[in-house]
Coordinates of C-alpha atoms in Angstrom, one line a residue:
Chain A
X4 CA 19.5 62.7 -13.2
X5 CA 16.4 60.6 -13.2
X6 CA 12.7 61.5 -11.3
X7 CA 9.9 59.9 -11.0
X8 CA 6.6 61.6 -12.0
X9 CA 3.8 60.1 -10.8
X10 CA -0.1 60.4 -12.0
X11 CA -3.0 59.9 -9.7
X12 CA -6.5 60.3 -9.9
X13 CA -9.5 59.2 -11.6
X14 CA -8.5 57.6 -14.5
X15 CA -9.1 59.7 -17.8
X16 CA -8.9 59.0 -21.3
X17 CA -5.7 60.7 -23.3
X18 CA -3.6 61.6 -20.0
X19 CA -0.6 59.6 -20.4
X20 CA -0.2 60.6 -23.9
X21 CA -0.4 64.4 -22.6
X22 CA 2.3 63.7 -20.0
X23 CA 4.3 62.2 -22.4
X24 CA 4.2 64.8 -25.4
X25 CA 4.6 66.8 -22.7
X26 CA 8.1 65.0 -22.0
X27 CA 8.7 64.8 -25.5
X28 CA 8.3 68.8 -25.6
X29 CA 10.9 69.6 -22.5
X30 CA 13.4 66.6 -24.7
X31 CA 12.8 64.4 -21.5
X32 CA 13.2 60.8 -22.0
X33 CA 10.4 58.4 -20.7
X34 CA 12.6 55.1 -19.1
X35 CA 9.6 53.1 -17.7
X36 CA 6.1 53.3 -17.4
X37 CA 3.8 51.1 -15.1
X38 CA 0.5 51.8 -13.8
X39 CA -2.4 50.0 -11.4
X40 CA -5.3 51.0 -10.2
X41 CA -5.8 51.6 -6.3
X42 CA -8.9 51.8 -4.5
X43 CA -10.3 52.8 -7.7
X44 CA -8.0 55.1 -8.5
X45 CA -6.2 55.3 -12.0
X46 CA -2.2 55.8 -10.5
X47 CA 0.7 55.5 -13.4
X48 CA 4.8 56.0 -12.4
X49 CA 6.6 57.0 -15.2
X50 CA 10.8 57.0 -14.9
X51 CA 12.3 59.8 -16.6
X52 CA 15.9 60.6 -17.5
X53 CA 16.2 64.8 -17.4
X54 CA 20.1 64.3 -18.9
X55 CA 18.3 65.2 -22.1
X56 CA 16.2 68.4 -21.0
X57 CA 16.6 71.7 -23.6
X58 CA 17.7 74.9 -21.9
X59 CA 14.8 74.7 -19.3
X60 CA 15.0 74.0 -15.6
X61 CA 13.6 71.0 -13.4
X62 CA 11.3 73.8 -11.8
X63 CA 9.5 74.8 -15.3
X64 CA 9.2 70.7 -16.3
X65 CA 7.7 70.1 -12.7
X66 CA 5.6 73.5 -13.0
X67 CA 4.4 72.4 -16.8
X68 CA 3.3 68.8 -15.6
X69 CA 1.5 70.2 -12.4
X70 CA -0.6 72.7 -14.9
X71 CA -1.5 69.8 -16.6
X72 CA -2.9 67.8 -13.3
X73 CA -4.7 70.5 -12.6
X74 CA -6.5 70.7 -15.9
X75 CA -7.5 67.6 -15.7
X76 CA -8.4 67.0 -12.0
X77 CA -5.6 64.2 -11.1
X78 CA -2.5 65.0 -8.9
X79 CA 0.7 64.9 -10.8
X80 CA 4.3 65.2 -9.2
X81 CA 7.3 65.5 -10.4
X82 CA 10.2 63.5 -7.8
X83 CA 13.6 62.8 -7.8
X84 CA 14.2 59.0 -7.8
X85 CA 16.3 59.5 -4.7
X86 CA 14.0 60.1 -2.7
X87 CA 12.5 56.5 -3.2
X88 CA 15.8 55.1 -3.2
X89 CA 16.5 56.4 0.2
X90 CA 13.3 55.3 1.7
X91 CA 12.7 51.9 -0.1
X92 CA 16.4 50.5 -0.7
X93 CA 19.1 49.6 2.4
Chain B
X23 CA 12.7 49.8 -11.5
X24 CA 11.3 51.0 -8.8
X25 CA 8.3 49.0 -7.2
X26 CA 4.9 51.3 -8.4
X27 CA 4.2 50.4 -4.4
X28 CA 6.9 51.8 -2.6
X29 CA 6.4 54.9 -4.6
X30 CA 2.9 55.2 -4.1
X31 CA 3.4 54.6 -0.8
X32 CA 6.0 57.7 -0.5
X33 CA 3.3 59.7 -2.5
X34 CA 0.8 58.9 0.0
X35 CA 2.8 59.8 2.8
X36 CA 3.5 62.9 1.4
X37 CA 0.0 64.2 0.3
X38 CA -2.2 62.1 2.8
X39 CA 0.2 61.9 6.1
X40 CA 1.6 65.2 6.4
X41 CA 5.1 63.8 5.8
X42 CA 7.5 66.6 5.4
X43 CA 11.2 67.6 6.8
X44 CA 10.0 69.6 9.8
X45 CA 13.0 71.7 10.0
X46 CA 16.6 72.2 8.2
X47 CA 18.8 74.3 11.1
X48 CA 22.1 75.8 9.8
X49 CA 24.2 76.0 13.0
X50 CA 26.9 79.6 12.9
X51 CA 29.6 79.7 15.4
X52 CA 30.1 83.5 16.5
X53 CA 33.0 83.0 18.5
X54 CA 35.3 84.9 15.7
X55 CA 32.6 87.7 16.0
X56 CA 34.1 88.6 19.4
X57 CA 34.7 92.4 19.9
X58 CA 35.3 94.4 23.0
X59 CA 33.5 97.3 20.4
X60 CA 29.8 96.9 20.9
X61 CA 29.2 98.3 17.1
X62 CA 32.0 96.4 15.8
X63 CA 31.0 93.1 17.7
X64 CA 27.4 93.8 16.2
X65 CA 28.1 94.5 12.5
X66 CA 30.5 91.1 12.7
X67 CA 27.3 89.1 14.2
X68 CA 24.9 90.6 11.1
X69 CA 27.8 90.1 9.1
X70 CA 28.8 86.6 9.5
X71 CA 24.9 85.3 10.2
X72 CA 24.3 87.2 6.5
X73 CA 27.0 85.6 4.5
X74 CA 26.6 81.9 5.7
X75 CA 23.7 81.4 5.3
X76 CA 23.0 83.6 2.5
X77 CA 22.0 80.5 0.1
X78 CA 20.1 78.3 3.3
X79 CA 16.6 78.9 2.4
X80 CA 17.4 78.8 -1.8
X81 CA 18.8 75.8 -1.2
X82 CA 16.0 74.2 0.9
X83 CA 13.2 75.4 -1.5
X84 CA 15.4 74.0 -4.1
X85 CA 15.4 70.3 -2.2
X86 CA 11.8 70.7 -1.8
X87 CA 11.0 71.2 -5.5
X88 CA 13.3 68.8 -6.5
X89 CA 12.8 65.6 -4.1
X90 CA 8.9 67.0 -3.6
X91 CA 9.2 66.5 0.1
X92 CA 7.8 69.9 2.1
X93 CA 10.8 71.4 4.3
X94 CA 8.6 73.3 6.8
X95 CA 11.5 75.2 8.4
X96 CA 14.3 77.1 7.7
X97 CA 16.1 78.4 10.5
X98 CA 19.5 79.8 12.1
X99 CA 21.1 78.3 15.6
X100 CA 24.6 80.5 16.5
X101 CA 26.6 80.1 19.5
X102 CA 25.0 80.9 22.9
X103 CA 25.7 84.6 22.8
X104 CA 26.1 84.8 26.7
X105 CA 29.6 82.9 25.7
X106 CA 30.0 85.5 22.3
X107 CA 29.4 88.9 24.8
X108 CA 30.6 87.9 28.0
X109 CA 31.0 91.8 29.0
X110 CA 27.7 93.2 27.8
X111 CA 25.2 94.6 29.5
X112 CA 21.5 93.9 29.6
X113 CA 20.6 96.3 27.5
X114 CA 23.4 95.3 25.0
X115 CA 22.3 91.5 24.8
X116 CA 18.7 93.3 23.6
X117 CA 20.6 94.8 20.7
X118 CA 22.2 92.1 20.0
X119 CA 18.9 90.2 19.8
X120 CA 18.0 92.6 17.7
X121 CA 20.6 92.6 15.7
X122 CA 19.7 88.5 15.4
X123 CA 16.0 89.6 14.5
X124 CA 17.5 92.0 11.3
X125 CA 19.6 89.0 10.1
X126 CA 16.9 86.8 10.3
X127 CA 14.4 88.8 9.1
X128 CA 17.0 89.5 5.7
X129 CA 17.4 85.7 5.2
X130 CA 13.6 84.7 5.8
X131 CA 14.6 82.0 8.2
X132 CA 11.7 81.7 10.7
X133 CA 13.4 81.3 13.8
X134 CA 17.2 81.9 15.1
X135 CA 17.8 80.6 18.2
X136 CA 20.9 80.8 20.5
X137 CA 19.7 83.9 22.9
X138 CA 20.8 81.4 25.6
X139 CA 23.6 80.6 28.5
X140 CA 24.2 77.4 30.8
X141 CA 24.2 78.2 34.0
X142 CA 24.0 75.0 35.3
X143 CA 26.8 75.4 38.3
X144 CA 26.7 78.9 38.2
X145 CA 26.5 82.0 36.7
X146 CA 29.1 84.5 34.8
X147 CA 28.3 88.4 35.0
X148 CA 27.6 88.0 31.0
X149 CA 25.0 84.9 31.6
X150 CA 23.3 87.2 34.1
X151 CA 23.0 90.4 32.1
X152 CA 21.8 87.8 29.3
X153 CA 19.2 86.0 31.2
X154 CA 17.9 89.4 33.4
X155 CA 17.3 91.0 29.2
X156 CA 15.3 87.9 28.4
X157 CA 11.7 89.6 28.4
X158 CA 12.5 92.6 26.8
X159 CA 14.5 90.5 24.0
X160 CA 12.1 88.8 23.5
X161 CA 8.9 91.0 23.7
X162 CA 10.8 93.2 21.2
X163 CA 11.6 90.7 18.3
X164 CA 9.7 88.2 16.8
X165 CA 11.9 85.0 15.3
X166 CA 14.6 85.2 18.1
X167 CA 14.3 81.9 20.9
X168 CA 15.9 81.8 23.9
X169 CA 17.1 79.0 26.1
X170 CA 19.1 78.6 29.5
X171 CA 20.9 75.3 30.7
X172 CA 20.4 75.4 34.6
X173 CA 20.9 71.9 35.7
X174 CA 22.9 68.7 34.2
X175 CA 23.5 64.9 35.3
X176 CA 27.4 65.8 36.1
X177 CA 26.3 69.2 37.5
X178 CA 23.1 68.9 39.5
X179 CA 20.5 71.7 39.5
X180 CA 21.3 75.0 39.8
X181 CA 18.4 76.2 42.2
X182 CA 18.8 80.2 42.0
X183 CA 18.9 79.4 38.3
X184 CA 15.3 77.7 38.4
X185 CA 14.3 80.2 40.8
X186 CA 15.2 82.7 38.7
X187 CA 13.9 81.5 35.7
X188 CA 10.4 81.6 37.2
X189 CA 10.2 85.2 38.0
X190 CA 12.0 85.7 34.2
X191 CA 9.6 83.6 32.6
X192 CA 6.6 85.3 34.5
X193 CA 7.6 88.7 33.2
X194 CA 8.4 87.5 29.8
X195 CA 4.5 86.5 30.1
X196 CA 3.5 90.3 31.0
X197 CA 5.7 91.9 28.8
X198 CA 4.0 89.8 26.0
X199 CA 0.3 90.5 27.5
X200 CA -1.2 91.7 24.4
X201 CA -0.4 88.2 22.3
X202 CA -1.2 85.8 24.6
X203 CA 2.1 85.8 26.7
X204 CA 3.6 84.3 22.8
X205 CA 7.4 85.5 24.1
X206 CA 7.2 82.6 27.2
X207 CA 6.8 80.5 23.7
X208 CA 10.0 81.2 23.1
X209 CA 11.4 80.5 25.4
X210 CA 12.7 77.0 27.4
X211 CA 14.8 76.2 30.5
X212 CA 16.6 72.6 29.9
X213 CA 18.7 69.9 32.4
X214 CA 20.9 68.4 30.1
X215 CA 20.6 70.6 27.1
X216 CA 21.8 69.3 23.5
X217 CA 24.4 71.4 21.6
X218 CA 23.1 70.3 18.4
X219 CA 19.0 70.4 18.6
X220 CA 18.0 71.7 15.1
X221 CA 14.0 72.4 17.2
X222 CA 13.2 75.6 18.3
X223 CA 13.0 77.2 21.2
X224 CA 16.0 75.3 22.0
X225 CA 18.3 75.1 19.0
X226 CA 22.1 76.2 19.7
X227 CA 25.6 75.8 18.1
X228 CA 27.4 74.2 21.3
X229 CA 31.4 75.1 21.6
X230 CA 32.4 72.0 20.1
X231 CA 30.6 72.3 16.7
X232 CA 32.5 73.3 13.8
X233 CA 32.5 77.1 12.1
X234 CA 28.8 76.2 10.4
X235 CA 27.2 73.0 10.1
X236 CA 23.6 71.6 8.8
X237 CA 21.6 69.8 11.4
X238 CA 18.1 68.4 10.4
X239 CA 14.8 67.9 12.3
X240 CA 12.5 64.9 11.1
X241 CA 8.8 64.7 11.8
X242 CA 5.9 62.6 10.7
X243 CA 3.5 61.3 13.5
X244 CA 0.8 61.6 10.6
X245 CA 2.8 58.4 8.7
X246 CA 3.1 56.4 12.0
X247 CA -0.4 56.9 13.5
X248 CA -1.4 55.8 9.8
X249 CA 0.9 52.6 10.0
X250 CA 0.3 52.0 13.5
X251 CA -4.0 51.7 12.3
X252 CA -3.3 49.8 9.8
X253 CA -1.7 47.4 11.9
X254 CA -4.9 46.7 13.2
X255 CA -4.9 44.4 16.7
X256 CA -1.5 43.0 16.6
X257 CA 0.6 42.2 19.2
X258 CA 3.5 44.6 21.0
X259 CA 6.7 42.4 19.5
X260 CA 4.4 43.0 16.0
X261 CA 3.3 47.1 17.1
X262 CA 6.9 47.4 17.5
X263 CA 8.4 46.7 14.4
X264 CA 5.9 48.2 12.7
X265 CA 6.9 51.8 14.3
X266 CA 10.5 50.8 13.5
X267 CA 10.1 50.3 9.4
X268 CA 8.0 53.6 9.1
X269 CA 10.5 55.5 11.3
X270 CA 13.6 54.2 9.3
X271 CA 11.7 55.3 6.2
X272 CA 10.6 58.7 7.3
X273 CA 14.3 59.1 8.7
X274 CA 15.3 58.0 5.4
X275 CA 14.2 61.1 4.0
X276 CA 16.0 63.0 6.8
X277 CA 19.3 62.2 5.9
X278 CA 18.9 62.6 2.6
X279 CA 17.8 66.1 2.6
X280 CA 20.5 66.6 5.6
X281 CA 23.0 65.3 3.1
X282 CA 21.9 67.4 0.2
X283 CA 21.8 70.5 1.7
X284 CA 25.1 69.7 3.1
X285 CA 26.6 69.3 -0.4
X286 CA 24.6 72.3 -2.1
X287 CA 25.8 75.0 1.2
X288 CA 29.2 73.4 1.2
X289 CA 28.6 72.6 5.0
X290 CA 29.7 69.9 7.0
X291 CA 26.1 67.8 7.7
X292 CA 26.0 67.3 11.6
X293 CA 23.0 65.1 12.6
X294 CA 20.0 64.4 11.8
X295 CA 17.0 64.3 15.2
X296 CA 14.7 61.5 15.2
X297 CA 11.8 63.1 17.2
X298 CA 8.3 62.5 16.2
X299 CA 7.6 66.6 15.6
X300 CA 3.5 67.1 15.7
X301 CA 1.8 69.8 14.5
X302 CA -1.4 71.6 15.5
X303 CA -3.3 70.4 12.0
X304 CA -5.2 67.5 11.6
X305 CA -3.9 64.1 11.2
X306 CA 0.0 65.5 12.1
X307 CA -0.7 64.3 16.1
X308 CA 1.6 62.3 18.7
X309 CA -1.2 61.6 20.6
X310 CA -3.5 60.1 17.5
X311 CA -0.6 57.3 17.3
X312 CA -1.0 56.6 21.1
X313 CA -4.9 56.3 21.1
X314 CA -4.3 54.1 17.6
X315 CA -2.3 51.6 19.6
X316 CA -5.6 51.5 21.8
X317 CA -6.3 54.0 24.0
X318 CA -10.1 55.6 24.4
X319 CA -7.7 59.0 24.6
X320 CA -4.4 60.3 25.4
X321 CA -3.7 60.7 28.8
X322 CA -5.7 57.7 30.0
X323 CA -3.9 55.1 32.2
X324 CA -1.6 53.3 29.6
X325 CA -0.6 56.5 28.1
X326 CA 3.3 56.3 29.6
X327 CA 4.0 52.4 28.6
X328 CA 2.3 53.2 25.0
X329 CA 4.6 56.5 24.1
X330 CA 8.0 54.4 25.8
X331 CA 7.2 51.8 23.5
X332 CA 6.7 54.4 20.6
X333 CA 9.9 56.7 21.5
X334 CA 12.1 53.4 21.9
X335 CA 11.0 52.3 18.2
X336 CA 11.4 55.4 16.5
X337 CA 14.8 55.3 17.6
X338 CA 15.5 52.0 16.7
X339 CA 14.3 52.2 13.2
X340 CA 15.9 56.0 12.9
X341 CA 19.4 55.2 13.9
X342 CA 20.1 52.6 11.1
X343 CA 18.9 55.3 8.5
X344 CA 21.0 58.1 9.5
X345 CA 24.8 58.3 9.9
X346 CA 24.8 60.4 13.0
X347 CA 21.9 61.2 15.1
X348 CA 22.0 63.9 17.9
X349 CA 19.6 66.4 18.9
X350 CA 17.0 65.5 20.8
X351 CA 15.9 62.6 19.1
X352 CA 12.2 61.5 21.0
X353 CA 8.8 61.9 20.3
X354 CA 7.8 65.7 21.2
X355 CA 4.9 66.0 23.1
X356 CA 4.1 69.7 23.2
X357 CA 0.3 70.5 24.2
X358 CA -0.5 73.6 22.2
X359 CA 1.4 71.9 18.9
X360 CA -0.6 68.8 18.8
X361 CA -4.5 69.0 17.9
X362 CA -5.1 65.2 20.3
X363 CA -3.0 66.2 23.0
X364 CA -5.2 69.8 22.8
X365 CA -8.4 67.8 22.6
X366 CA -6.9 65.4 25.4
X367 CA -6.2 68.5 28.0
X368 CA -10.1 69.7 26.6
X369 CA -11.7 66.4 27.7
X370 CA -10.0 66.4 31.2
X371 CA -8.0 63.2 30.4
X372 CA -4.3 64.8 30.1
X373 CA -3.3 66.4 33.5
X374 CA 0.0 68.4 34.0
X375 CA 0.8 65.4 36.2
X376 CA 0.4 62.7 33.3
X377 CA 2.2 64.9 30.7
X378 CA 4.9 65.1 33.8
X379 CA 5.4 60.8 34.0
X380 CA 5.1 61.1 30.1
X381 CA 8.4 63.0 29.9
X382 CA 10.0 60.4 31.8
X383 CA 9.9 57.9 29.0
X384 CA 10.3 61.0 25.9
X385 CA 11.7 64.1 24.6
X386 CA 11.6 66.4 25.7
X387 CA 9.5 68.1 28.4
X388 CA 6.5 70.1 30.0
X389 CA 6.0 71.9 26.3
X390 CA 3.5 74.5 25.3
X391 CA 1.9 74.0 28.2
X392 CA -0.6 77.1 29.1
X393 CA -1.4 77.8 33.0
X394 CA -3.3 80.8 34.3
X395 CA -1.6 84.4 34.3
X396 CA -1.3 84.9 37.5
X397 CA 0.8 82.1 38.8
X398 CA 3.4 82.9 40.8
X399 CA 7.2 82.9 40.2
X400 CA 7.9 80.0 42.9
X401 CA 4.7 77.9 41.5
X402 CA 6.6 78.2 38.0
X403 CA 10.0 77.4 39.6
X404 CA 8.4 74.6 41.5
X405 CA 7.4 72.7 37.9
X406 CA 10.6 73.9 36.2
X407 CA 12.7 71.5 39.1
X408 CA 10.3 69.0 38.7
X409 CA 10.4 68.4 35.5
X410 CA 14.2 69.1 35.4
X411 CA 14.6 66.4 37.9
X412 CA 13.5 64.1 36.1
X413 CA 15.9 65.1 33.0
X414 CA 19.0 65.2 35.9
X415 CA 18.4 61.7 38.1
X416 CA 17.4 59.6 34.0
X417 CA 20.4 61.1 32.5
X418 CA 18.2 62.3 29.9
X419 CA 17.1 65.8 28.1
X420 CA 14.2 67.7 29.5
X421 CA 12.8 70.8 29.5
X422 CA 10.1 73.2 30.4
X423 CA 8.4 75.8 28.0
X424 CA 5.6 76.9 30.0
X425 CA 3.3 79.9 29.1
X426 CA 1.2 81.9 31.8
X427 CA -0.9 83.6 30.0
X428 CA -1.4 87.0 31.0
X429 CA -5.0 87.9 32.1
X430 CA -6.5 84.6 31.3
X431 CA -7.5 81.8 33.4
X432 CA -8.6 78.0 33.6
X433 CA -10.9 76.9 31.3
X434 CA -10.1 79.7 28.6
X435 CA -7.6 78.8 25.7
X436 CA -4.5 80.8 24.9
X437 CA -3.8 81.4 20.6
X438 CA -0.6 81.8 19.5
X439 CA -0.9 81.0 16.0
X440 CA 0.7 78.9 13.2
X441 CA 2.9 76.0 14.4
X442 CA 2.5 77.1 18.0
X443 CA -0.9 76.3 18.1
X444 CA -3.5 76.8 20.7
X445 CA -4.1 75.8 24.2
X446 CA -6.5 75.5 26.9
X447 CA -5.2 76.6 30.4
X448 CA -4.6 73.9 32.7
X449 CA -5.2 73.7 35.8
X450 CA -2.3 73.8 38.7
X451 CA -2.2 73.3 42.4
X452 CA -2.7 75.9 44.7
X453 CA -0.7 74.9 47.8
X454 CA 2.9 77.1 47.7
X455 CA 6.6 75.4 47.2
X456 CA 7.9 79.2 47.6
X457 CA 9.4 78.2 50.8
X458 CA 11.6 75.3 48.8
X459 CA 12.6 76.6 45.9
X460 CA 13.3 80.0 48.3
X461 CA 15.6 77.8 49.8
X462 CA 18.9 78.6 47.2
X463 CA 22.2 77.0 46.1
X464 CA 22.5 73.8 44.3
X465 CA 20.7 70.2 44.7
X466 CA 23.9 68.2 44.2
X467 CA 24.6 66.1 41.0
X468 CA 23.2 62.3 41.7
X469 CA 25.6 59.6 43.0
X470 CA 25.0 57.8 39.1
X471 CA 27.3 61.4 37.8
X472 CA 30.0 59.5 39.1
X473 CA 31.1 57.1 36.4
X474 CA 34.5 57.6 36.0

C-alpha cells in the first residue's frame, strides 16, 4: 500500500532528512517528494510505498513520524493515498 | 502523482474545517432473536448485538489511523424492537432497553438506537406497551434512542399517536429533571421515517434491510462554509456549483470509509447520508454557511431560499460520489448542535416559526429545540402535527426532537453536553390547540398518496 505523509509548518532546517531516515529506519520506501511554500508556510508531500515495512505496523510508522512533528513544531501526518484518490480523482 | 494541492487541500479540511465521518452505524436485524421466553429473548438480543459488531469500533479506529480522517461516531441501529417483542409488556421493553444499554456499553458504541415502533395507522398492543415505557427507558439508560413513526405520505397522521407523544415526551422531560430533561434528547417522533438513517435519535434497521449492514453519516458544514467564503460575491448559478464540488468531495470520503468498513466487518455497505451534520464547536456550523452566502444572521428573511439552495447542492454533488445514498440525506439544522443557529435563537433572529418554514426546504425537523418545562402535552402535540405536516403533504422526512426542560424557562439555556450541545429556551405561544389535537383519529393521507 502507498500513503502520503505530509509535513507542514514553519520551515526548518534538517526536517526532511529526519522524516526520511526515519523512512529508511521502518524499511519504507520514499516514491516522490514535492514541496511549496503556502502562506508562508514550509508544506512537503512525500509518497511512500509501506510494501517494504519490517515487522512493524502502519500505527507505530504513523506514531514515530507524529513524535517527530511534535519535536520540532510542524504538523506531520501520515495518509493513505486513497483517501486523496477518492476525493480528487472521478 | 498526486497534485501537492489537492492534498493540501484534504489536509486542510481535515485539521482547519472540522472535516471528519460524523458517524459509521452498523445496522443488526433482531428478528431471529424472537422468543416467547423473556430471558431467552434477552440473552439472544445481547448475544447477537455482542458478536456482530464485536470488531465495529476496532475497525473504525483502524480507518481513522489509517486514512487520517476522524470517525466521530460509532454506533448500533437494530430492528425496531416494538416489531422484535410484540407481546411484552412495559416493563419488559425497559429491560430490554436495558439489555441494549449493557451491549452497548460492552462494545463502546456511543449510541444504539431502535427503541422505536411506527404507528403511523395504528397501534399494536406491543407498540403501545413500547411507547407507554418510553420515559422510564430512557431515564434509566444512557446510549439507548428512541423513535416512533406516527404519520406517513401513504398513511396520513396518526393523531392519538401525536397526541400521545406529547404527554410521553413531557414526562420523558420530568423523569430526566435532574440533567436538563437530556432523555427528550433522545428521543424523536417522525412522518415518513427512513429505515436506513445511520443519525441518532433516529437510526433503525427497517424490515427490509439485510441480517447487518454498514450505513454511513457524512458531515462537514466547516468545509462548505469555508468554500462558500472563499467564493467571495459570486453569483447563485456560481454559489451553486461551488456547494456541489465540496460536497462531492466530502461525500467522497464517505463512501470510501462506508466501503472499507464494509470490506474489513465482512458486511454488506448500505448507504451512505448526505446531510450537512453540524456540531456545537466552532467553525462546524450550518448556519455559518447560510450567513457566508450573505446573510447579517441566520434566521433573517432569506434564510429559507439560502438553505433550499444549499440542501439542493449538497445532494447534487453527493449523489455522483456515492453508489447508494439513503438516510436522511439534508442539511441538519438542530438548534442546540449548532454554535450559529444557538447564537441565532440568542440574538432573537431564529424563531420556532422560521426554523418551522426552514424544514420545509431540509432535513430533517424541529431538532434540539429547548421550550420552557412546563408546556403542556397538547402545546407539544400541537408543534409535533405541524411540523409532521409538513413532512406528510412534501412527501418528505421530518421530525420533531423537542426538549421541555424541566424547571427552566425563557431566556435561560438548557446544557446537555458533548455533541448535544446547549440551548437557550425559546419562546412559544400561549393560546391552547388542546381542543384540536383533543379531537382524535387520523387526518387522512393527502389526495398526492394516490399515485398508483
Amino acid at each position: 500500500m502507498k500513503a502520503v505523509i505530509t509535513v507542514i509548518g514553519r520551515d526548518k532546517v534538517g526536517i526532511i532528512a529526519t522524516v526520511s531516515v526515519a523512512c529508511s529506519g521502518f524499511g519504507v520506501n520514499i516514491v516522490d517528494i514535492s514541496q511549496t511554500v503556502l502562506d508562508g508556510y514550509f508544506a512537503m508531500i512525500m509518497l511512500v510505498e509501506l510494501g517494504g515495512m519490517k515487522e512493524s505496523s502502519f500505527l507505530e510508522f504513523s506514531a514515530a513520524l507524529k513524535k517527530i512533528g511534535e519535536e520540532n513544531a510542524v504538523d506531520i501526518r501520515v495518509m493513505h493515498e486513497d483517501i486523496f484518490n477518492s476525493m480528487h480523482r472521478i | 502523482m498526486l497534485n501537492i494541492q489537492d492534498v493540501l487541500e484534504t489536509v486542510r479540511m481535515i485539521r482547519e474545517e472540522n472535516l471528519d465521518v460524523r458517524t459509521v452505524t452498523m445496522g443488526i436485524s433482531l428478528f431471529d432473536c424472537v422468543s416467547d421466553d423473556r430471558a431467552r429473548l434477552e440473552s439472544k438480543i445481547y448475544d447477537k448485538l455482542t458478536k456482530t459488531a464485536e470488531r465495529l469500533v476496532p475497525v473504525a479506529e483502524e480507518i481513522e489511523a489509517e486514512y487520517g480522517i476522524p470517525i466521530v461516531n460509532k454506533r448500533i441501529s437494530v430492528t425496531p424492537l416494538s416489531l422484535v417483542a410484540p407481546g411484552a409488556s412495559s416493563e419488559d421493553f425497559v429491560r430490554l432497553a436495558e439489555v441494549l444499554q449493557r451491549a452497548s456499553s460492552s462494545l463502546g458504541v456511543n449510541f444504539i438506537g431502535g427503541y422505536s415502533a411506527f404507528v403511523q395507522k395504528g397501534m399494536t398492543r406491543g407498540a403501545e406497551a413500547l411507547i407507554a415505557s418510553i420515559p422510564e427507558a430512557l431515564a434509566v439508560t444512557e446510549n439507548v434512542c428512541s423513535s416512533v413513526n406516527v404519520a406517513s405520505t401513504k398513511a396520513g397522521i396518526n393523531m392519538d399517536a401525536v397526541l400521545l407523544m406529547g404527554q410521553i415526551v413531557k414526562e420523558t422531560s420530568l423523569r430526566t429533571a435532574d440533567r436538563d430533561s437530556l432523555g427528550c434528547a433522545k428521543l424523536v417522533v417522525f412522518a415518513n421515517m427512513p429505515e436506513d438513517n445511520p443519525f441518532m435519535a433516529g437510526a433503525v434497521h427497517g424490515i427490509g434491510e439485510p441480517d447487518s449492514v454498514i450505513n454511513v453519516g457524512v458531515s462537514g458544514p466547516g468545509v462548505v462554509a469555508a468554500a462558500v467564503r472563499e467564493a467571495g460575491n459570486c453569483d447563485f448559478s456560481t454559489l451553486a456549483e461551488t456547494v456541489k464540488r465540496i460536497a462531492f468531495k466530502i461525500t467522497r470520503v464517505g463512501q470510501l470509509v462506508a466501503t472499507e468498513a464494509a470490506k474489513r466487518l465482512g458486511v454488506p455497505y448500505g448507504i451512505v447520508d448526505l446531510s450537512l451534520a453540524p456540531t456545537p464547536a466552532a467553525g462546524d456550523s450550518v448556519a455559518e454557511i447560510l450567513e457566508n452566502m450573505g446573510l447579517e444572521r441566520c434566521g433573517t428573511h432569506g434564510t429559507t431560499a439560502a438553505l433550499a439552495l444549499l440542501n439542493d447542492a449538497v445532494k447534487k454533488g453527493g449523489v455522483m460520489a456515492s453508489g447508494h445514498v439513503g438516510g436522511l440525506s439534508g442539511a441538519f439544522i438542530p438548534v442546540s448542535e449548532d454554535r450559529g443557529m444557538i447564537d441565532a435563537v440568542k440574538a432573537g433572529t431564529l424563531s420556532l416559526q422560521k426554523l418551522e418554514a426552514m424544514t420545509a426546504v431540509c432535513s430533517v425537523g424541529l431538532d434540539m429545540i429547548a421550550v420552557p418545562g412546563d408546556t403542556t402535552a397538547e402545546t407539544i402535540a400541537g408543534i409535533i402535527a405541524d411540523e409532521i405536516s409538513i413532512g406528510v403533504v412534501n412527501n418528505k422526512t421530518t421530525a420533531v426532537r423537542l426538549i421541555p426542560v424541566a424547571g427552566k424557562g425563557v431566556g435561560e439555556v438548557a446544557n446537555f453536553g458533548g455533541l448535544l450541545g446547549y440551548a437557550p429556551i425559546m419562546d412559544l405561544k400561549a393560546e391552547s390547540c388542546a381542543t384540536f389535537v383533543n379531537r382524535g383519529g387520523r387526518i387522512p393521507a393527502p389526495i398526492h398518496s394516490l399515485r398508483n
